[in-house]
CSV table of C-alpha atoms in Angstrom, one decimal:
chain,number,residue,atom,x,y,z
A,1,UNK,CA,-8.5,-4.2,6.2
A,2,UNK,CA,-8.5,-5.3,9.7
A,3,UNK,CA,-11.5,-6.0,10.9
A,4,UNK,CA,-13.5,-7.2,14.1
A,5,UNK,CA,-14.8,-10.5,13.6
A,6,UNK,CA,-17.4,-9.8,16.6
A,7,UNK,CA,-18.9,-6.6,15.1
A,8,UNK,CA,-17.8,-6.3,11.9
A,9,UNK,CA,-16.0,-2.8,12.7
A,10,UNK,CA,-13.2,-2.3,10.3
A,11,UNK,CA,-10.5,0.2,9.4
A,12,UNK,CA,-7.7,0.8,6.4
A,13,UNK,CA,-5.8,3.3,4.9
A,14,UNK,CA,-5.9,4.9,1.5
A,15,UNK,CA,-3.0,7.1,0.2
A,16,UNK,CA,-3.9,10.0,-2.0
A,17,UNK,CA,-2.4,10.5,-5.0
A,18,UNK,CA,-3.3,14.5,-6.5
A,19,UNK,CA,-3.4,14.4,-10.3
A,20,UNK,CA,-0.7,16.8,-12.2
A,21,UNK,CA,-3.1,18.0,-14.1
A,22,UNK,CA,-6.3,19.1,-12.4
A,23,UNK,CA,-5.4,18.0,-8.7
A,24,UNK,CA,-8.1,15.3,-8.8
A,25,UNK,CA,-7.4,12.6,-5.7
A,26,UNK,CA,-7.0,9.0,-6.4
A,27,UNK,CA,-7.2,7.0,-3.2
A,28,UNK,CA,-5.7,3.8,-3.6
A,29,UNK,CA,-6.1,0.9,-0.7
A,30,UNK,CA,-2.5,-0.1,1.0
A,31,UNK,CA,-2.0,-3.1,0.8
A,32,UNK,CA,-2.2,-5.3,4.0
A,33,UNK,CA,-0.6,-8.2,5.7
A,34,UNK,CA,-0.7,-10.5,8.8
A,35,UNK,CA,-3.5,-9.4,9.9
A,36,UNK,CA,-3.9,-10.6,14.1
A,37,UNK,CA,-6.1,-10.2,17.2
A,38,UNK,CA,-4.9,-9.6,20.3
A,39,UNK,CA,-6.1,-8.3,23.8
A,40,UNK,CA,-3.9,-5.2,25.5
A,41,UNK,CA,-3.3,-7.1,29.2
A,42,UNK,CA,-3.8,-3.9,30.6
A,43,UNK,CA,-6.7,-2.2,29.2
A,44,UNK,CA,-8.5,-5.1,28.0
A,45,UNK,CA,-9.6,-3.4,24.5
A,46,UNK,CA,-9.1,-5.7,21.6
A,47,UNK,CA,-6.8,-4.9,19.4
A,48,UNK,CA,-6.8,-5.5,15.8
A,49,UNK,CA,-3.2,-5.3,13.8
A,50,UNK,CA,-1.9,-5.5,10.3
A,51,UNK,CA,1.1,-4.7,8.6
A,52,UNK,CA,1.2,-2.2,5.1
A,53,UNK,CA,4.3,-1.0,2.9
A,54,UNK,CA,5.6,2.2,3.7
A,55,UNK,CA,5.2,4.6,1.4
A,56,UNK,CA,7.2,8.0,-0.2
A,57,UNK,CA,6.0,11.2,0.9
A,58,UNK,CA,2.2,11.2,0.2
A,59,UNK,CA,-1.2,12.4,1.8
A,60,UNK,CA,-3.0,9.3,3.4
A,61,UNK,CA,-6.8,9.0,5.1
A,62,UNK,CA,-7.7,7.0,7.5
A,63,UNK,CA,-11.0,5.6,7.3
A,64,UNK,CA,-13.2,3.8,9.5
A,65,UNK,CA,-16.4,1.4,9.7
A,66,UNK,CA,-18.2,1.2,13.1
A,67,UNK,CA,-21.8,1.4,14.0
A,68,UNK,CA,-23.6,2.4,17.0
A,69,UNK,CA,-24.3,-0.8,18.0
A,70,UNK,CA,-20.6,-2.1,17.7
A,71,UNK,CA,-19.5,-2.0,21.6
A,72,UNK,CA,-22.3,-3.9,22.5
A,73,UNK,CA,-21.8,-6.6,19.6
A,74,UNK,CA,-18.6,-7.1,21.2
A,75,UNK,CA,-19.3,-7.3,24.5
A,76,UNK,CA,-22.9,-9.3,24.8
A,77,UNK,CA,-22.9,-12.6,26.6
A,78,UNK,CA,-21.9,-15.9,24.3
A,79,UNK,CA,-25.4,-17.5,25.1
A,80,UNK,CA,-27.0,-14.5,23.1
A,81,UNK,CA,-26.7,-14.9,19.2
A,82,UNK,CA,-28.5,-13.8,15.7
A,83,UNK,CA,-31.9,-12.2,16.3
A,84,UNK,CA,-32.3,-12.3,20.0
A,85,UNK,CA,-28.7,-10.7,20.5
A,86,UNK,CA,-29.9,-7.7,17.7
A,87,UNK,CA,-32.5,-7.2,19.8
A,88,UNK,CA,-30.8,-6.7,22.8
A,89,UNK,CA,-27.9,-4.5,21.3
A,90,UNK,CA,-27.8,-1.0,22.6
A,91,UNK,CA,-26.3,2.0,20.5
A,92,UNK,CA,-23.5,4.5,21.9
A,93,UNK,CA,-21.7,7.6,21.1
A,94,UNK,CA,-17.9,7.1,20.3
A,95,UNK,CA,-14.7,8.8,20.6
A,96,UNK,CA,-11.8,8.3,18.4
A,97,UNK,CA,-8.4,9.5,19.2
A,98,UNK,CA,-5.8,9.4,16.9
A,99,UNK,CA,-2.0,8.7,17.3
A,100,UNK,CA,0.8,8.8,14.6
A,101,UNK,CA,4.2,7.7,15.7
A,102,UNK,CA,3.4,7.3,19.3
A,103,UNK,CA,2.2,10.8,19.2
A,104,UNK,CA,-1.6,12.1,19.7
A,105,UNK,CA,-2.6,13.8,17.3
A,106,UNK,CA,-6.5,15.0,17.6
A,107,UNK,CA,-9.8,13.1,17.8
A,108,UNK,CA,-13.2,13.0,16.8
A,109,UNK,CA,-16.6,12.5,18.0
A,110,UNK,CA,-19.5,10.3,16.6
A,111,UNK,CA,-23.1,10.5,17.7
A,112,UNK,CA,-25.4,7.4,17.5
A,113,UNK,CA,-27.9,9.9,16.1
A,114,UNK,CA,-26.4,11.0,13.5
A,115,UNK,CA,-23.5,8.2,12.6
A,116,UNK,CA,-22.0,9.1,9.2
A,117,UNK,CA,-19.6,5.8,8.3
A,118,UNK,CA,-17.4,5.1,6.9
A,119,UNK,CA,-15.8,7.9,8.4
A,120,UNK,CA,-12.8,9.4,6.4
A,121,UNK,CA,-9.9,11.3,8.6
A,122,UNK,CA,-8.1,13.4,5.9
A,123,UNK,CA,-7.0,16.3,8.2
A,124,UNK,CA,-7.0,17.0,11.7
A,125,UNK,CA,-9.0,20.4,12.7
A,126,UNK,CA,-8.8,23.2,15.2
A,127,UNK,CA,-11.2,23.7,18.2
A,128,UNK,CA,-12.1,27.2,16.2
A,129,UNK,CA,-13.0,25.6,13.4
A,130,UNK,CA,-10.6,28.0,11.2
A,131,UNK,CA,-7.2,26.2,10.5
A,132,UNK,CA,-6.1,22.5,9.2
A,133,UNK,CA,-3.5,20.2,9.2
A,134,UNK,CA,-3.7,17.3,7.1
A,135,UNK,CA,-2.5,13.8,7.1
A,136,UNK,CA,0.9,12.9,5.5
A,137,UNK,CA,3.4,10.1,5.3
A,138,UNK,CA,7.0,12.1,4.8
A,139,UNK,CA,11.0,10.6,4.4
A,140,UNK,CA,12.6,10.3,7.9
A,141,UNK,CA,15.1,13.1,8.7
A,142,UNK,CA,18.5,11.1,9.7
A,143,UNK,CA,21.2,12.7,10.4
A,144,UNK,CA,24.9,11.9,12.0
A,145,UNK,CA,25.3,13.1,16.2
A,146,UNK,CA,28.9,13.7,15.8
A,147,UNK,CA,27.9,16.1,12.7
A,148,UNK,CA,24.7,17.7,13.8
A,149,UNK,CA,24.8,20.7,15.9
A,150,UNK,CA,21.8,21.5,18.1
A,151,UNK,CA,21.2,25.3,17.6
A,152,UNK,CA,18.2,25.7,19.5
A,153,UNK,CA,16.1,23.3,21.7
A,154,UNK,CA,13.5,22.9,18.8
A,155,UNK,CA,15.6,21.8,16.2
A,156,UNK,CA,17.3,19.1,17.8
A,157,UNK,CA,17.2,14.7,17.8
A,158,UNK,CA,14.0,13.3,19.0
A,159,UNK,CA,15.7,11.3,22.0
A,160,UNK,CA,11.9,10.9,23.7
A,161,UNK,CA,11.8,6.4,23.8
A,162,UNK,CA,8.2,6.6,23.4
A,163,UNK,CA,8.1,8.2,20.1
A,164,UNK,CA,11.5,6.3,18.8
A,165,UNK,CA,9.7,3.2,20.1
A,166,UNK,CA,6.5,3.9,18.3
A,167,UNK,CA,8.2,4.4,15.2
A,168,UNK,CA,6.3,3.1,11.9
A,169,UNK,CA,2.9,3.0,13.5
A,170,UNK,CA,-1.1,4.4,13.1
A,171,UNK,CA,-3.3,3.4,16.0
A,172,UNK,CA,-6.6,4.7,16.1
A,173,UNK,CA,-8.2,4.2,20.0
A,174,UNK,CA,-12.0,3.6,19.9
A,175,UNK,CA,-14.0,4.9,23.5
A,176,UNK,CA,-17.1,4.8,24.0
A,177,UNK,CA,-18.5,7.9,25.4
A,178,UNK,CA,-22.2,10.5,26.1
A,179,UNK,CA,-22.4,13.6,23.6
A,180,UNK,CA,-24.2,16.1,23.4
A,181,UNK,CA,-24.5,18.8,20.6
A,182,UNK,CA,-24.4,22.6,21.9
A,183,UNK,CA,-22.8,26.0,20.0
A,184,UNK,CA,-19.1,26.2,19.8
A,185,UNK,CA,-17.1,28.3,22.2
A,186,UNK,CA,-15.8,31.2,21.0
A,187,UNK,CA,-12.0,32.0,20.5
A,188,UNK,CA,-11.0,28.3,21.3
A,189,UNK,CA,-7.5,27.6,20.6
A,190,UNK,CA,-6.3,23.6,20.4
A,191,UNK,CA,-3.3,22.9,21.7
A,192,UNK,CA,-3.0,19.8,19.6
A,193,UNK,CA,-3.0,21.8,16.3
A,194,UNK,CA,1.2,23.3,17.8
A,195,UNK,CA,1.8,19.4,18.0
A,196,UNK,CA,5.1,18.4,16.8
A,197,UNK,CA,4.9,15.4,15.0
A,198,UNK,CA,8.0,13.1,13.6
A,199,UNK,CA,8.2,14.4,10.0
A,200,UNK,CA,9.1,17.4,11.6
A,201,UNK,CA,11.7,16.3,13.9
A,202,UNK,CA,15.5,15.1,13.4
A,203,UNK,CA,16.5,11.4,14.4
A,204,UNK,CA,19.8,9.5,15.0
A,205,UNK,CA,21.1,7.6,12.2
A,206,UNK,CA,22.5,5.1,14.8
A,207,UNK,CA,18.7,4.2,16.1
A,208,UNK,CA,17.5,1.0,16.1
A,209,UNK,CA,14.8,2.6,13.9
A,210,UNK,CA,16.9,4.2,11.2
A,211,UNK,CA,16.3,1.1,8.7
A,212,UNK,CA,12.5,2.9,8.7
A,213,UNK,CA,12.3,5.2,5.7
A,214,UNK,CA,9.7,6.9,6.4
A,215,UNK,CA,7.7,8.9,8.7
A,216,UNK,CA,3.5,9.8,9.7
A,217,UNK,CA,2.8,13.3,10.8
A,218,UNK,CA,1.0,16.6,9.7
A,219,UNK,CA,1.5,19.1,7.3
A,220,UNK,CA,1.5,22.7,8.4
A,221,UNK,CA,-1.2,24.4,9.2
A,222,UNK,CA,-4.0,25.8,6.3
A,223,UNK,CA,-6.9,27.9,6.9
A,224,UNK,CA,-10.3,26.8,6.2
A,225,UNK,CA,-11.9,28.8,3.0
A,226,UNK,CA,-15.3,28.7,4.8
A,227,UNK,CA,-16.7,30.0,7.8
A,228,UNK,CA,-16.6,27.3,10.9
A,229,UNK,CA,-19.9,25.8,11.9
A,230,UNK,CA,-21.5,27.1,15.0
A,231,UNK,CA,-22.0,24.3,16.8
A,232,UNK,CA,-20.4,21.3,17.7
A,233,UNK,CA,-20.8,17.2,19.6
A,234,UNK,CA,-19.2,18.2,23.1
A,235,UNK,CA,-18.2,15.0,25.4
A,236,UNK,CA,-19.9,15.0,28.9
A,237,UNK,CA,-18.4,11.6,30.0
A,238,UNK,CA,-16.0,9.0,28.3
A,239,UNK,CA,-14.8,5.8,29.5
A,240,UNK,CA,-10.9,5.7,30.6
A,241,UNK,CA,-9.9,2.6,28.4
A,242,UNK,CA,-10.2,2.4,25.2
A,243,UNK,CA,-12.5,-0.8,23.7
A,244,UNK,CA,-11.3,-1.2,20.1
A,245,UNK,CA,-7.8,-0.7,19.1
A,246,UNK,CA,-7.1,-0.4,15.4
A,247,UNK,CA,-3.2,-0.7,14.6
A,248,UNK,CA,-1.3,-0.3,11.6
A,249,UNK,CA,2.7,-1.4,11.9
A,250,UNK,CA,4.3,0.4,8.1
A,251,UNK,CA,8.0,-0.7,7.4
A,252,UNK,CA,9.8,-0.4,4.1
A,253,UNK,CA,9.4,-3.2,1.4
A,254,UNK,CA,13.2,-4.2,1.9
A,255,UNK,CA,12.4,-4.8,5.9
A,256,UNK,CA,9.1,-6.8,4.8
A,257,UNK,CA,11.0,-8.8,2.3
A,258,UNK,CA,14.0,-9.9,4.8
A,259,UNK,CA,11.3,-11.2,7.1
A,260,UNK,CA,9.3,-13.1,4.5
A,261,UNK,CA,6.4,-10.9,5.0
A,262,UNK,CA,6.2,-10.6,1.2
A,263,UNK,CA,8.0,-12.4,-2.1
A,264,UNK,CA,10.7,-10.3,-3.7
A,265,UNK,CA,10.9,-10.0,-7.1
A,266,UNK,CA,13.6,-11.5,-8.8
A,267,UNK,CA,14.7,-10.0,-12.1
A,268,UNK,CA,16.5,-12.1,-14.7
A,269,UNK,CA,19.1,-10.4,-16.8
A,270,UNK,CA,19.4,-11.7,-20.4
A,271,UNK,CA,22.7,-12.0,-21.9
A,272,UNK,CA,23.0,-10.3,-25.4
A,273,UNK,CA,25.9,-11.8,-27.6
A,274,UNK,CA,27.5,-9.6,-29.7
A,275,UNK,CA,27.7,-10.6,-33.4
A,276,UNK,CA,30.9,-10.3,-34.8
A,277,UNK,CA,30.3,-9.0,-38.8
A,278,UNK,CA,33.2,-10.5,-40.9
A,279,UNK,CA,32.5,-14.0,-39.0
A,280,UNK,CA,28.9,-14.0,-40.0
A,281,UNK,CA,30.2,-12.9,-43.6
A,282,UNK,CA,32.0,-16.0,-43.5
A,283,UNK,CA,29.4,-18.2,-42.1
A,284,UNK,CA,27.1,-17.2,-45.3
A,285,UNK,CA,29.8,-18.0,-47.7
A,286,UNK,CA,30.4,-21.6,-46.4
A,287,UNK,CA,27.1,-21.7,-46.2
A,288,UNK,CA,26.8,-21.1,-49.8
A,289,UNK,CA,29.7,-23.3,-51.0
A,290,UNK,CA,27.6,-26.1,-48.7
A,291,UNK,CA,24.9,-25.9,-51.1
A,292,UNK,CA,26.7,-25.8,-54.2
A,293,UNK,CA,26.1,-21.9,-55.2
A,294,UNK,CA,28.8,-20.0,-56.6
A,295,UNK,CA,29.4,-16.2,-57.4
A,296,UNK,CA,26.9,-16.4,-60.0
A,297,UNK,CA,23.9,-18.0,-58.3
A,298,UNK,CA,23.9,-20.5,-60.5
A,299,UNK,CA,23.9,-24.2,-60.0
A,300,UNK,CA,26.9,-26.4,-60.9
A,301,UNK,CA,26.3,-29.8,-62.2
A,302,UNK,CA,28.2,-33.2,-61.0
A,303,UNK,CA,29.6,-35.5,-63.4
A,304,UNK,CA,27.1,-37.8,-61.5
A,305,UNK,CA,24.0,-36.0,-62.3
A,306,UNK,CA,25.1,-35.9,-65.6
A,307,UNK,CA,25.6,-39.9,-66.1
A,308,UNK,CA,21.8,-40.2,-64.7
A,309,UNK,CA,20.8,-37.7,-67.2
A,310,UNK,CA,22.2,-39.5,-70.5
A,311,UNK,CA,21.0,-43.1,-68.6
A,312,UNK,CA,17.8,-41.2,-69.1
A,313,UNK,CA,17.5,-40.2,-72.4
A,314,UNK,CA,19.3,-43.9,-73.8
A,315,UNK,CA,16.2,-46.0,-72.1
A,316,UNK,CA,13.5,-46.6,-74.2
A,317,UNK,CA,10.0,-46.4,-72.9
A,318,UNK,CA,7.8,-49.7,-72.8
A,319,UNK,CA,4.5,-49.3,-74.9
A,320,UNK,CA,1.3,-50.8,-74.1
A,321,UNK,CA,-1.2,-51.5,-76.8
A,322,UNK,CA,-4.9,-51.2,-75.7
A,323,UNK,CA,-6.3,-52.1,-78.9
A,324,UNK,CA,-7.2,-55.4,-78.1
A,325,UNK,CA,-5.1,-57.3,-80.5
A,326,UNK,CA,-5.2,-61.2,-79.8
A,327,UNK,CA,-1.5,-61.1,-80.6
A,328,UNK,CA,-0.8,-59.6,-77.3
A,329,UNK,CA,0.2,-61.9,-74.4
């Protein structure tokens, strides 16, 4: 998992696999590589990036590790360190906003109160409180300009350079912000939950991104089975820029094999030889004849053997007296 070697703050993906039998999740860990740190030249948040393997169409969470104290980890001066810098840490509020595919998708809000990490994003949620949509990786729609014909202005090819750029990435902004907990306005629509996002839209096959076989979005909407709570954190001030950047680049396992991001597995074929009957019949009967068997089975002697035999039974055995005689030599 990426993770901020000044704080500690840390973030990964899991996707969710429903069992066929019961619907029980599994949430099993991408796996991650090249993990780097870089600084955005125009904001100044840090920015901490990995690659994972894209995966087929699956639900996916995002979750995230940061603690109250983590912006001012990050930021205290060098000639502060162990129990002196704890000391002089102060805690914030956080706001986390939430982009898939270049698109913004929702956020959330975090008090220093009340902090609840590891904080697991599974779906993003109406300002009401009454509908969902949840996290989902989904196959790219490609499709042929000369063949496609734009019926309407919502179904047509995403030509917006931000979102074809953005392609094959999560980024989750970190901001530090002031909350303060008061009842939830009533008949609130968000405008973020009629977001289109890329596993709903329709791309050139002749994009520099087509090689990408899959997309991040939301499912459709799904209403909430329980009543919405009645209040809610409400920002009063955030800060413009975002400190802590946390950046996931997916790409197919082909893509991450022709750049040597990870070993591709090589798979030997055997060669089976084909055993031909009647030769292997013959092979047994010389074989047999080899060894001096015949039909019968039973064994033929040589006029050789039989000279050693009679040699055998003409020699007469030397006898040894142990009586003691003093005739003996």
């Amino acid at each position: 998992m990426p993770t901020n070697a000044a704080s500690g703050a840390w973030c990964s993906i899991n996707l969710i696999q429903l069992s066929p039998t019961d619907q029980t999740p599994t949430k099993i860990p991408c796996q991650e590589y090249k993990h780097e740190t870089k600084t955005d030249t125009k904001t100044g948040a840090i920015q901490e990036i990995v690659t994972i393997e894209s995966q087929d169409a699956s639900p996916f969470e995002i979750v995230i590790n940061i603690q109250p104290a983590t912006y001012s980890f990050m930021n205290r001066p060098l000639s502060h360190s162990g129990s002196e810098a704890n000391q002089l840490s102060i805690q914030d509020d956080y706001c986390f906003e939430y982009s898939l595919d270049g698109i913004c998708i929702g956020h959330s809000r975090h008090s220093k109160t009340k902090p609840k990490f590891p904080y697991h994003v599974t779906k993003i949620s109406s300002s009401d409180g009454s509908t969902y949509r949840s996290l989902q990786f989904a196959k790219v729609n490609l499709v042929d300009p000369d063949d496609y014909q734009e019926e309407n202005q919502v179904d047509k090819i995403c030509n917006d350079e931000n979102v074809i750029k953005s392609l094959g990435t999560i980024r989750v902004d970190v901001f530090r912000a002031t909350l303060v907990y008061q009842p939830k306005p009533a008949n609130t629509h968000s405008e973020l939950m009629d977001v289109m996002t890329t596993n709903q839209m329709k791309f050139s096959e002749r994009s520099k991104k087509a090689c990408l076989s899959t997309t991040a979005g939301l499912t459709e909407q799904s209403n909430y089975t329980s009543p919405p709570p009645l209040t809610k954190w409400r920002t009063i001030r955030q800060d413009p820029e975002p400190f802590l950047q946390f950046i996931f680049k997916y790409k197919p396992r082909s893509i991450l094999e022709t750049e040597g991001t990870i070993t591709s597995v090589v798979i030997t074929a055997t060669t089976v030889e084909k055993i031909d009957s009647e030769k292997e019949d013959e092979s047994k009967k010389k074989k047999k004849r080899e060894n001096g068997i015949n039909k019968n089975n039973k064994r033929i002697k040589t006029e050789d053997e039989d000279k050693k035999i009679v040699h055998k039974k003409d020699k007469k055995p030397r006898i040894v007296n142990l009586t003691g005689s003093d005739n003996d030599i």
